[in-house]
CSV table of C-alpha atoms and ligand atoms in Angstrom, one decimal:
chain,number,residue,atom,x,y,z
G,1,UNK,CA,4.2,-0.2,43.7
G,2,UNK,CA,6.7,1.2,41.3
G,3,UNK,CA,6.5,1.4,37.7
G,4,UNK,CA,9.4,1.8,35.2
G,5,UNK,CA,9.6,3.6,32.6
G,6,UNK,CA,11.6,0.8,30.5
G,7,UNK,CA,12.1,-3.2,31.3
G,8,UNK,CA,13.7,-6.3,29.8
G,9,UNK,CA,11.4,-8.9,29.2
G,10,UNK,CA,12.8,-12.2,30.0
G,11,UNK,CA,11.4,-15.8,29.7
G,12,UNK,CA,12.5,-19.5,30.1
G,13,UNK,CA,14.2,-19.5,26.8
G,14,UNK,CA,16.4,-17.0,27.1
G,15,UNK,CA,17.4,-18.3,30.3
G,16,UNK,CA,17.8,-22.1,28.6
G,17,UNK,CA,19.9,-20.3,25.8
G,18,UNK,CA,22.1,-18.4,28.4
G,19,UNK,CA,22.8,-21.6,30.1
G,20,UNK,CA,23.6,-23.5,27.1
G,21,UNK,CA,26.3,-21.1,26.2
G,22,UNK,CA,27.8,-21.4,29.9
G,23,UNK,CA,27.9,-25.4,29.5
G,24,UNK,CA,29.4,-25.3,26.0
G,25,UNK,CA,33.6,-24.4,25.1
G,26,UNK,CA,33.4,-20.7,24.2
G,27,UNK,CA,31.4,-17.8,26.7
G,28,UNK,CA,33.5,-15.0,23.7
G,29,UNK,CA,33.8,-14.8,20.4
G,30,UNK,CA,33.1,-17.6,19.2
G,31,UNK,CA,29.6,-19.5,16.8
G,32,UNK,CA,26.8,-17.7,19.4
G,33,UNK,CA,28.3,-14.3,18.4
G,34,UNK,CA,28.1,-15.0,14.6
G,35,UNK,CA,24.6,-16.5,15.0
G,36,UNK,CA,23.7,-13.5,16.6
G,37,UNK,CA,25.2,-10.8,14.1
G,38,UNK,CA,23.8,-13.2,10.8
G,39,UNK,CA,20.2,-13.4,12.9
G,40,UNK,CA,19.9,-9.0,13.3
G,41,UNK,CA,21.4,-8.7,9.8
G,42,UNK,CA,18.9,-10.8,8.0
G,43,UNK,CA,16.1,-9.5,10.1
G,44,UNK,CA,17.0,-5.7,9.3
G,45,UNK,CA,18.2,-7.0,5.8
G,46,UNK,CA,21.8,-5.8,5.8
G,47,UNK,CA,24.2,-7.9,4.4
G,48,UNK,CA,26.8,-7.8,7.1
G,49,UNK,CA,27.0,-7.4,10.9
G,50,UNK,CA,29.4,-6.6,13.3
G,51,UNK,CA,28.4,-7.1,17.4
G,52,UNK,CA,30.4,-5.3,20.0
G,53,UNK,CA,30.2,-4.5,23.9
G,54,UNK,CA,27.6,-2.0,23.8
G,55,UNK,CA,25.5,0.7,21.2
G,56,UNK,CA,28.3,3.8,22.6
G,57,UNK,CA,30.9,1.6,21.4
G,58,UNK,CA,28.9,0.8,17.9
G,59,UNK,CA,29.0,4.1,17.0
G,60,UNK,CA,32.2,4.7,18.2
G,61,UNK,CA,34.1,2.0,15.6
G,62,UNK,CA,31.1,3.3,13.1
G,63,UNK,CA,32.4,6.6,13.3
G,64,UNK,CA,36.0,5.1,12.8
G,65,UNK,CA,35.4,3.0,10.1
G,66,UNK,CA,33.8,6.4,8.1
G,67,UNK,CA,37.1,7.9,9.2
G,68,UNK,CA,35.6,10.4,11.1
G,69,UNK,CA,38.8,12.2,12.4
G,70,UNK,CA,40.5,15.6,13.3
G,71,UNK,CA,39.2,18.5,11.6
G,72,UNK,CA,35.8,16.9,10.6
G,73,UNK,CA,32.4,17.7,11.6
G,74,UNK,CA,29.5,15.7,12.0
G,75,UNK,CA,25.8,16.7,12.4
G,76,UNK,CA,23.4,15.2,15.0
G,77,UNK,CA,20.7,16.2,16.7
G,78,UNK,CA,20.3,17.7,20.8
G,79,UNK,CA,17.5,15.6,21.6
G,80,UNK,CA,19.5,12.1,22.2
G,81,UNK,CA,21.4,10.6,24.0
G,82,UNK,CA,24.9,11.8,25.0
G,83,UNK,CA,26.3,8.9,22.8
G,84,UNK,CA,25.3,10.0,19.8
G,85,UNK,CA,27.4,13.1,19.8
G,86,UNK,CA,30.2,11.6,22.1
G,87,UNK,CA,31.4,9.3,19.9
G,88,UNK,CA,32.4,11.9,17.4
G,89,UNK,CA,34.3,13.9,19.8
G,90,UNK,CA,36.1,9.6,20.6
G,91,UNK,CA,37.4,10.6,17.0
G,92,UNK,CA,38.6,13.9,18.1
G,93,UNK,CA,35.7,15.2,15.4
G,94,UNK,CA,33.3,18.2,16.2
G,95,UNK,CA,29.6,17.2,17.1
G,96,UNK,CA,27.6,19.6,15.0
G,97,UNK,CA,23.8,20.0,16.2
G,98,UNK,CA,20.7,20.4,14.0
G,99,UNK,CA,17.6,21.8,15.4
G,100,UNK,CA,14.7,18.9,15.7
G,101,UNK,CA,11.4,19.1,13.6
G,102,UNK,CA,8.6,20.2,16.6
G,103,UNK,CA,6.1,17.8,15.0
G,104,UNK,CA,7.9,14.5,15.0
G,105,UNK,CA,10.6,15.2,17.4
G,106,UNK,CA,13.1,13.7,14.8
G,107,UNK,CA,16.5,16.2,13.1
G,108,UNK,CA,14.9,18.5,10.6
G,109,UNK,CA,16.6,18.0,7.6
G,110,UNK,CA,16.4,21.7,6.7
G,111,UNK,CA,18.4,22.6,9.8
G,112,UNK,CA,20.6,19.6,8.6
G,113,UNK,CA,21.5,21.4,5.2
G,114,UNK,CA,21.8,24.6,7.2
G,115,UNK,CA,24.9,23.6,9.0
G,116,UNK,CA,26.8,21.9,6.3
G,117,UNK,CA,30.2,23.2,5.9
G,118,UNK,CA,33.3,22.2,3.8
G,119,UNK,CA,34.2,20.2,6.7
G,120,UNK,CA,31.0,18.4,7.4
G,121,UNK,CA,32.3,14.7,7.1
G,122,UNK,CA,29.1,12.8,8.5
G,123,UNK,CA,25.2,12.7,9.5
G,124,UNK,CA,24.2,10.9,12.6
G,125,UNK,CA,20.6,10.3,12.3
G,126,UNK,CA,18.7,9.3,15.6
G,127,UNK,CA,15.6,7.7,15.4
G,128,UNK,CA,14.3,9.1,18.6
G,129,UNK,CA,11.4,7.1,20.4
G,130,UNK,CA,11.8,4.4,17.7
G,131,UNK,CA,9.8,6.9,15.0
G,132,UNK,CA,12.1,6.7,11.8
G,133,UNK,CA,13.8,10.0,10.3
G,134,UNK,CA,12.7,11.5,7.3
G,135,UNK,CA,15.7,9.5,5.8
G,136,UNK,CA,15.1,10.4,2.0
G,137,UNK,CA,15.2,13.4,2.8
G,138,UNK,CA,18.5,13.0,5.1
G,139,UNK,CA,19.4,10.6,2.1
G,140,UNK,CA,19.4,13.3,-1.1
G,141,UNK,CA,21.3,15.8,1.6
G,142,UNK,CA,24.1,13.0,1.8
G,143,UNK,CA,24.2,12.6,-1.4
G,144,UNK,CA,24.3,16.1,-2.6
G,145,UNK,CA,27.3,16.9,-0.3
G,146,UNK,CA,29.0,13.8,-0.2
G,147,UNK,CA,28.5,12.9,3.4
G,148,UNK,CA,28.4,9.4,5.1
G,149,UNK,CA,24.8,8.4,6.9
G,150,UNK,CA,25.5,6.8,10.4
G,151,UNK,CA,22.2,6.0,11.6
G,152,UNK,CA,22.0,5.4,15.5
G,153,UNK,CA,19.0,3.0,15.8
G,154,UNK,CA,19.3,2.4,19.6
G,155,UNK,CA,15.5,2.5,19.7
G,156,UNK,CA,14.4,1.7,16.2
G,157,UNK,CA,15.2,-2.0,16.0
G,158,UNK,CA,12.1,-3.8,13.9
G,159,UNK,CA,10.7,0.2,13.2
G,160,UNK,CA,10.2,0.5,9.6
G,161,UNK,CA,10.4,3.6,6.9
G,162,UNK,CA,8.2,3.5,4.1
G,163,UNK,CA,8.3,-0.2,3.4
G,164,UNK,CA,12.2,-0.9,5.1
G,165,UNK,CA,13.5,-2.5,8.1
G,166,UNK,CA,15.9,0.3,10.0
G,167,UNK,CA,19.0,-1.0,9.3
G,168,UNK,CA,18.9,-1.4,5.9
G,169,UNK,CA,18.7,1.9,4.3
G,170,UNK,CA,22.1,4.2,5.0
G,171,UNK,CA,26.0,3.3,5.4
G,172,UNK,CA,25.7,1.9,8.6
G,173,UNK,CA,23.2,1.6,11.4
G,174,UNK,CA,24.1,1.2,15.4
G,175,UNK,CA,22.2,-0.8,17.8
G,176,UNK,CA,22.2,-0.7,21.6
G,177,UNK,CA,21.3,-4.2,23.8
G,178,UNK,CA,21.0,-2.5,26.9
G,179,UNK,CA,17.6,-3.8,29.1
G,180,UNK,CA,15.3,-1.1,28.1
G,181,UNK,CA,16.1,-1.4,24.4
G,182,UNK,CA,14.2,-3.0,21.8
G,183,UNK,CA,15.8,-6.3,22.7
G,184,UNK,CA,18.1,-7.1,25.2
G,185,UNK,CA,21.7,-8.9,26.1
G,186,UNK,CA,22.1,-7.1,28.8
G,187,UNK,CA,25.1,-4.9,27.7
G,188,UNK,CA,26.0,-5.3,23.7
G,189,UNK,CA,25.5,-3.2,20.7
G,190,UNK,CA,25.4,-3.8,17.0
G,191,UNK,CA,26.4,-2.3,13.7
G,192,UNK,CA,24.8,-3.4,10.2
G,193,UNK,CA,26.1,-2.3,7.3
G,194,UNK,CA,25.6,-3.4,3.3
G,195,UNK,CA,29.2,-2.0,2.2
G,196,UNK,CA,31.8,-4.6,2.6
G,197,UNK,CA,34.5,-2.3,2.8
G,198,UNK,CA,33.2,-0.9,5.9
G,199,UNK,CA,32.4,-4.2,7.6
G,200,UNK,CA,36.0,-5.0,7.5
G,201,UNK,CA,37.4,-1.9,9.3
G,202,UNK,CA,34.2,-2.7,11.8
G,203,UNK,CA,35.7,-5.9,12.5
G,204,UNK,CA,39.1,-4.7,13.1
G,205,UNK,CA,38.7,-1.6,15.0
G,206,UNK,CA,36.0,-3.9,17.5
G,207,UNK,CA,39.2,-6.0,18.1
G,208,UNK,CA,42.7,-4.1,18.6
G,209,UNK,CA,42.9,-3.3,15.3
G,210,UNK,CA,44.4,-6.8,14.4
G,211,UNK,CA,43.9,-8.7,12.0
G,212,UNK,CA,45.1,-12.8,11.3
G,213,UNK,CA,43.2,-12.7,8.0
G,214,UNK,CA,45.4,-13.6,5.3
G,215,UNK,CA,44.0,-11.8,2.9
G,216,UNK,CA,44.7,-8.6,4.8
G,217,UNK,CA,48.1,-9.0,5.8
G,218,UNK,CA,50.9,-7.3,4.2
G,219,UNK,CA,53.9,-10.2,4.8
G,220,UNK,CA,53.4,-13.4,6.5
G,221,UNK,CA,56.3,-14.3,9.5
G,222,UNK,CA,54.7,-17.4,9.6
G,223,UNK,CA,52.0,-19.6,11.4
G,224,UNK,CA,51.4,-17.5,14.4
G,225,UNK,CA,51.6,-14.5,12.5
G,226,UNK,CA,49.3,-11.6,12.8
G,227,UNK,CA,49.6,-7.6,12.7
G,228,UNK,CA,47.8,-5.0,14.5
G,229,UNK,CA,46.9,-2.6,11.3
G,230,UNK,CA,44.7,0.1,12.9
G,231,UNK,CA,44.9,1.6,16.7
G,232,UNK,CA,41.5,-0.4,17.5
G,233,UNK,CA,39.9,-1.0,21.0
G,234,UNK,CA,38.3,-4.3,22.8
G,235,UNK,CA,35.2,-3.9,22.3
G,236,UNK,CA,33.8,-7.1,21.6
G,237,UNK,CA,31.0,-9.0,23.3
G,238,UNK,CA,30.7,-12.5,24.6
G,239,UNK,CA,28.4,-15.1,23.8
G,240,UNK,CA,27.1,-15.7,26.7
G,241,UNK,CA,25.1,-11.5,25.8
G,242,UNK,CA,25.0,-12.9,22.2
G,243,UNK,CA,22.9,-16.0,23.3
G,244,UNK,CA,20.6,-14.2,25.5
G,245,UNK,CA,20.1,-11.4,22.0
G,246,UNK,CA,19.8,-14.2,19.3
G,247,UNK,CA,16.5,-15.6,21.5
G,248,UNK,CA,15.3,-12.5,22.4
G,249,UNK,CA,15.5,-11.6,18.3
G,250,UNK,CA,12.2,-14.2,18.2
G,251,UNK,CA,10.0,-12.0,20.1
G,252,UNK,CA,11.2,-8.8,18.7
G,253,UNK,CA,8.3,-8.3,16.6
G,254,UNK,CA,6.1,-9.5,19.8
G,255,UNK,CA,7.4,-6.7,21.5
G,256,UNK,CA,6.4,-4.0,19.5
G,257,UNK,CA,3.4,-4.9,18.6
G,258,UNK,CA,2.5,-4.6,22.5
G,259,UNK,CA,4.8,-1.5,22.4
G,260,UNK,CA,2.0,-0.4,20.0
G,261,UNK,CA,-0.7,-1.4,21.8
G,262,UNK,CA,0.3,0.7,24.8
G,263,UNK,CA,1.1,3.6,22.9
G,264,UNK,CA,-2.7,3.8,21.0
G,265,UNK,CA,-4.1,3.1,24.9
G,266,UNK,CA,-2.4,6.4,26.1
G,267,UNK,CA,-3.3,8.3,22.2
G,268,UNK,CA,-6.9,7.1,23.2
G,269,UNK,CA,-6.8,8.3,26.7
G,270,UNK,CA,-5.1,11.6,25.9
G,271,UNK,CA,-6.7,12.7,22.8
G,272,UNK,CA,-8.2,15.8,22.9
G,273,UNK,CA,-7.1,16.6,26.3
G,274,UNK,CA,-5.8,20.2,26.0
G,275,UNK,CA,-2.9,19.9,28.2
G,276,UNK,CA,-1.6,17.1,26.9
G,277,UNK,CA,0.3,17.0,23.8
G,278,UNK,CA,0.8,13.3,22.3
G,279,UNK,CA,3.6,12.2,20.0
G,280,UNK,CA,2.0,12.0,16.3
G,281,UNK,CA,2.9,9.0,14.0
G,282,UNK,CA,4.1,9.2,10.7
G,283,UNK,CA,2.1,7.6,7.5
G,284,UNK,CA,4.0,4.5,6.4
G,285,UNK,CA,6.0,3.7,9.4
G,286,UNK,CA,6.3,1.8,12.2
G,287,UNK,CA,7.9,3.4,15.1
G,288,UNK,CA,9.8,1.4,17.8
G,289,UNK,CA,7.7,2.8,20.5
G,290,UNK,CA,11.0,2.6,23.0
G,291,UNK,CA,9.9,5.8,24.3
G,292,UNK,CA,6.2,7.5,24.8
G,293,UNK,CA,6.9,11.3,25.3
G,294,UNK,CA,3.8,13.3,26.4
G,295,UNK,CA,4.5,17.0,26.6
G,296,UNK,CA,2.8,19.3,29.6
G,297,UNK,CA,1.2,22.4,27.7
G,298,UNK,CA,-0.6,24.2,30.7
G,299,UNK,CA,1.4,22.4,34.1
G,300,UNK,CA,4.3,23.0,35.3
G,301,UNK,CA,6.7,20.0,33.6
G,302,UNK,CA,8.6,19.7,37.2
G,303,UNK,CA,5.6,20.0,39.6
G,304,UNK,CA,4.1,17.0,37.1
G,305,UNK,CA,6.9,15.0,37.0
G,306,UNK,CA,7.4,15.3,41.1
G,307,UNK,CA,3.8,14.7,41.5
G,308,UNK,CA,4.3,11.4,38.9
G,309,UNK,CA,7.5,10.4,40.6
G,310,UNK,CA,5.5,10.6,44.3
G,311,UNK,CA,3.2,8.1,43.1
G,312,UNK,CA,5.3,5.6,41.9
G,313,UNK,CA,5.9,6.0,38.7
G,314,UNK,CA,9.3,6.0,37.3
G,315,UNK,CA,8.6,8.8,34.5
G,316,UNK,CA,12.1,10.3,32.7
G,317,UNK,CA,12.9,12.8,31.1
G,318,UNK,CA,14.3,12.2,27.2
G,319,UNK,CA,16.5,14.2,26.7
G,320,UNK,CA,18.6,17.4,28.0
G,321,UNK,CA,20.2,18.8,25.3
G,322,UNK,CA,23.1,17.1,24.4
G,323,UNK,CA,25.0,20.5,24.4
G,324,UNK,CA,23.5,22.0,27.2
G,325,UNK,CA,25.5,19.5,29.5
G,326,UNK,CA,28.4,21.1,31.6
G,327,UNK,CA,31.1,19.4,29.5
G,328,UNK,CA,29.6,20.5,26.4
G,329,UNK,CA,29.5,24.0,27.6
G,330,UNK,CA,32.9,23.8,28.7
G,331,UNK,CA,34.1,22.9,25.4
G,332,UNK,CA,32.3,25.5,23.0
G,333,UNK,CA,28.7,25.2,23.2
G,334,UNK,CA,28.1,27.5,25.4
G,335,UNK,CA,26.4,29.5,22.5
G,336,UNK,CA,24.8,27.1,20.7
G,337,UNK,CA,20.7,27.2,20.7
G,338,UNK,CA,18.2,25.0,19.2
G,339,UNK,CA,14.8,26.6,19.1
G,340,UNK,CA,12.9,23.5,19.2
G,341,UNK,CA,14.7,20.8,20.8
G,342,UNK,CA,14.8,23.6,24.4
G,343,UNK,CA,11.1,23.9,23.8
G,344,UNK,CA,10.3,20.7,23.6
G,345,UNK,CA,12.9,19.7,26.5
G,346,UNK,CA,11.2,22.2,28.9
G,347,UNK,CA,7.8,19.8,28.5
G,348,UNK,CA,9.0,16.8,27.8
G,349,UNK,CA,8.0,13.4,30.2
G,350,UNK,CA,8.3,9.9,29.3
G,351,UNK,CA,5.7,7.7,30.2
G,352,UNK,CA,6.3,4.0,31.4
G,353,UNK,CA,6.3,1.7,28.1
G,354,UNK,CA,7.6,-1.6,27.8
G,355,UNK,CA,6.1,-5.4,27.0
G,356,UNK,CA,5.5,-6.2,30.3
G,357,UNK,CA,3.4,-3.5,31.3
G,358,UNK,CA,0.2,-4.8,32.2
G,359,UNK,CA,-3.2,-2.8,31.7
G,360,UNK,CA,-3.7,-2.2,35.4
G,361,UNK,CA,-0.3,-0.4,35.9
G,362,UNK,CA,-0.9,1.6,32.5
G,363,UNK,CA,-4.3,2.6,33.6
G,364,UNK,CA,-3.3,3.8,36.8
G,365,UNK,CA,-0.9,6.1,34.7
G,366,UNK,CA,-3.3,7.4,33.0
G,367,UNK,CA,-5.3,8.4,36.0
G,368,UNK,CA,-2.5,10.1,37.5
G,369,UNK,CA,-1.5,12.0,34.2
G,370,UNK,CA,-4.8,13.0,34.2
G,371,UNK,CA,-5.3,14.1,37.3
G,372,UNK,CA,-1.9,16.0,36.8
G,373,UNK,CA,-2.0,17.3,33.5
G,374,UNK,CA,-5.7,17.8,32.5
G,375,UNK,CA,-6.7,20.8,34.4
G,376,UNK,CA,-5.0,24.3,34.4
L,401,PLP,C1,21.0,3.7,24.6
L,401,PLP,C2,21.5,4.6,23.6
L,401,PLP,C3,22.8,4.7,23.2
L,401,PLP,C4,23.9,3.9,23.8
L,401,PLP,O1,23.7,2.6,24.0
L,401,PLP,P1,24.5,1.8,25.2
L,401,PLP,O2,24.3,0.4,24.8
L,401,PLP,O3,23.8,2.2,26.4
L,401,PLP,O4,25.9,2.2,25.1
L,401,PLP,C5,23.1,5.5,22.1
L,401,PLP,N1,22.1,6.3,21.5
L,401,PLP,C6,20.9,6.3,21.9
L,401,PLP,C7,19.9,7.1,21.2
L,401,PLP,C8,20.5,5.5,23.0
L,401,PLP,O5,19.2,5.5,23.4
């Protein structure tokens, strides 16, 4: 037996959908792509959508469309992903990172305002685990120093701040498709955005740059005419991915709500269990629950992970610093140090979590987390 830590859920109609798509005239670009994009916006409740390959190139073309470029800075935080910061350097933009708050994991806004600079240009907010960012906060920072909010919500798709869908509270907010996400189409990422402006330059820098919009072009050569405005990429995604996403939208909710479940089975289990630290939850949100990070207060982290690892169980580790990765090092952050985030890396595990984990497999975590974790 081995249990992931992270799994698609697939059923019979998002295999009917998939083959629909492969019997019908377009497999890219074409209605299943739009259906998709208008199905995540109105969910989230942003006006606009634009789909693309995957969430590393989302934030990529989000991080061109705020004209993130040479010179600027951008502030994220260490404990992500390697996306989250590489897209600014894409931009040939310096990643700037903000120490996390111990208690909810999530960029501390006071280490935010702490590293502001006249070059600062942009926040990327992560909402790591799928537990929303203190984004008023992060918000009246932005506003104050007139930076752009990129919100990567690679594992915060349906999680809700204070009465609002992720998605529909900043600039623009980046979505990742991959299997263990929220929801899957197998590769694919999304951006939602309210600013019109922005949604534009989306769509052009997801596709070459060009444009055959009338409206947009500067002369017109005729019929077949059409100019490539901006230095853009091929990033877009096909609709065979965007059927498999649009029916996998319906049980979105589904999912977390048995996301939730597993996570208040391992609070219940753990609490009170001294060498076992359990993530909290904020008051009036919903997280995601992509991830469930336990932290090893008395063991070794390694010995527990090995020992996890050895009986099956296909525990992670979310995240290394982003900057303490040889290529950052290499490239000027060798000195860089953030408090919390190496604290909480040196403990950190995540524990299997996804819809399809049944009761037996998660009890039998349990047991060995236990059994691993609860003397010593
Ligand atoms: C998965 C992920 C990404 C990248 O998404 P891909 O679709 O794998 O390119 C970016 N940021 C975070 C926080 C992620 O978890």
């Amino acid at each position: 037996m081995y249990i992931p830590y992270g799994k698609q859920t697939i059923d019979e109609s998002d295999i009917q959908a998939v083959l629909e798509v492969l019997r019908s005239d377009y497999l890219t670009t074409g209605p299943k792509v739009v259906e998709f994009e208008r199905k995540v916006a109105d969910y989230v409740g942003a006006k606009y959508a634009v789909a693309v390959c995957n969430g590393t190139a989302a934030l990529h073309v989000a991080c061109l469309a705020a004209g993130i470029g040479a010179g600027d800075e951008v502030i994220t935080t260490p404990i992500t992903f390697a996306a989250s910061a590489n897209c600014v350097l894409y931009c040939g933009a310096t990643p700037v990172f903000a120490d996390i708050d111990p208690v909810t994991y999530n960029i501390d806004p006071a280490e935010i305002e702490k590293h502001i600079t006249p070059r600062t240009k942009a926040i990327i907010s992560v909402h790591y685990t799928g537990q929303p960012c203190d984004m008023d906060a992060i918000t009246a920072i932005a506003k104050k120093h007139h930076l752009l909010v990129i919100e990567d919500g690679a594992h915060a798709l349906g999680a809700v701040y204070n009465g609002r869908k992720i998605g529909s509270i900043s600039d623009m907010t980046c979505f990742s498709f991959h299997p263990v996400k929220p929801v899957t189409t197998g590769e694919g990422g999304m951006i939602v955005t309210d600013r019109e402006d922005l949604y534009q330059l989306l769509q052009l820098f997801r596709s070459h740059g060009i444009t055959r919009d009338a409206e947009l072009l500067t002369e017109d050569q005729g019929p077949w005419y059409y100019q490539q405005q901006y230095l853009g990429y091929n990033y877009r995604i096909t609709d065979i991915s965007c059927a498999l996403g649009t029916s996998q939208m319906d049980k979105l909710d589904h999912f977390i709500e048995r996301r939730q479940e597993i996570a208040r089975r391992y609070d219940a289990a753990f609490a009170g269990v001294s060498g076992i630290r359990i993530p909290m939850q904020q008051e009036g949100c919903r997280s995601g629950w992509h991830l469930y990070m336990i932290q090893t207060m008395h063991r070794d982290r390694r010995e527990v992970f090995e020992a996890l690892r050895a009986a099956g169980i296909g525990v992670n580790v979310h995240y290394i610093p982003v900057y303490q990765h040889p290529y950052y090092q290499q490239h000027g952050y060798a000195e860089v140090h953030c408090q919390h985030a190496e604290a909480f890396y040196s403990r950190a595990i995540s524990l299997p979590i996804f819809p399809g984990l049944t009761e037996e497999q998660q009890d039998y975590v349990i047991d060995k987390v236990l059994e691993w974790c609860a003397n010593g």
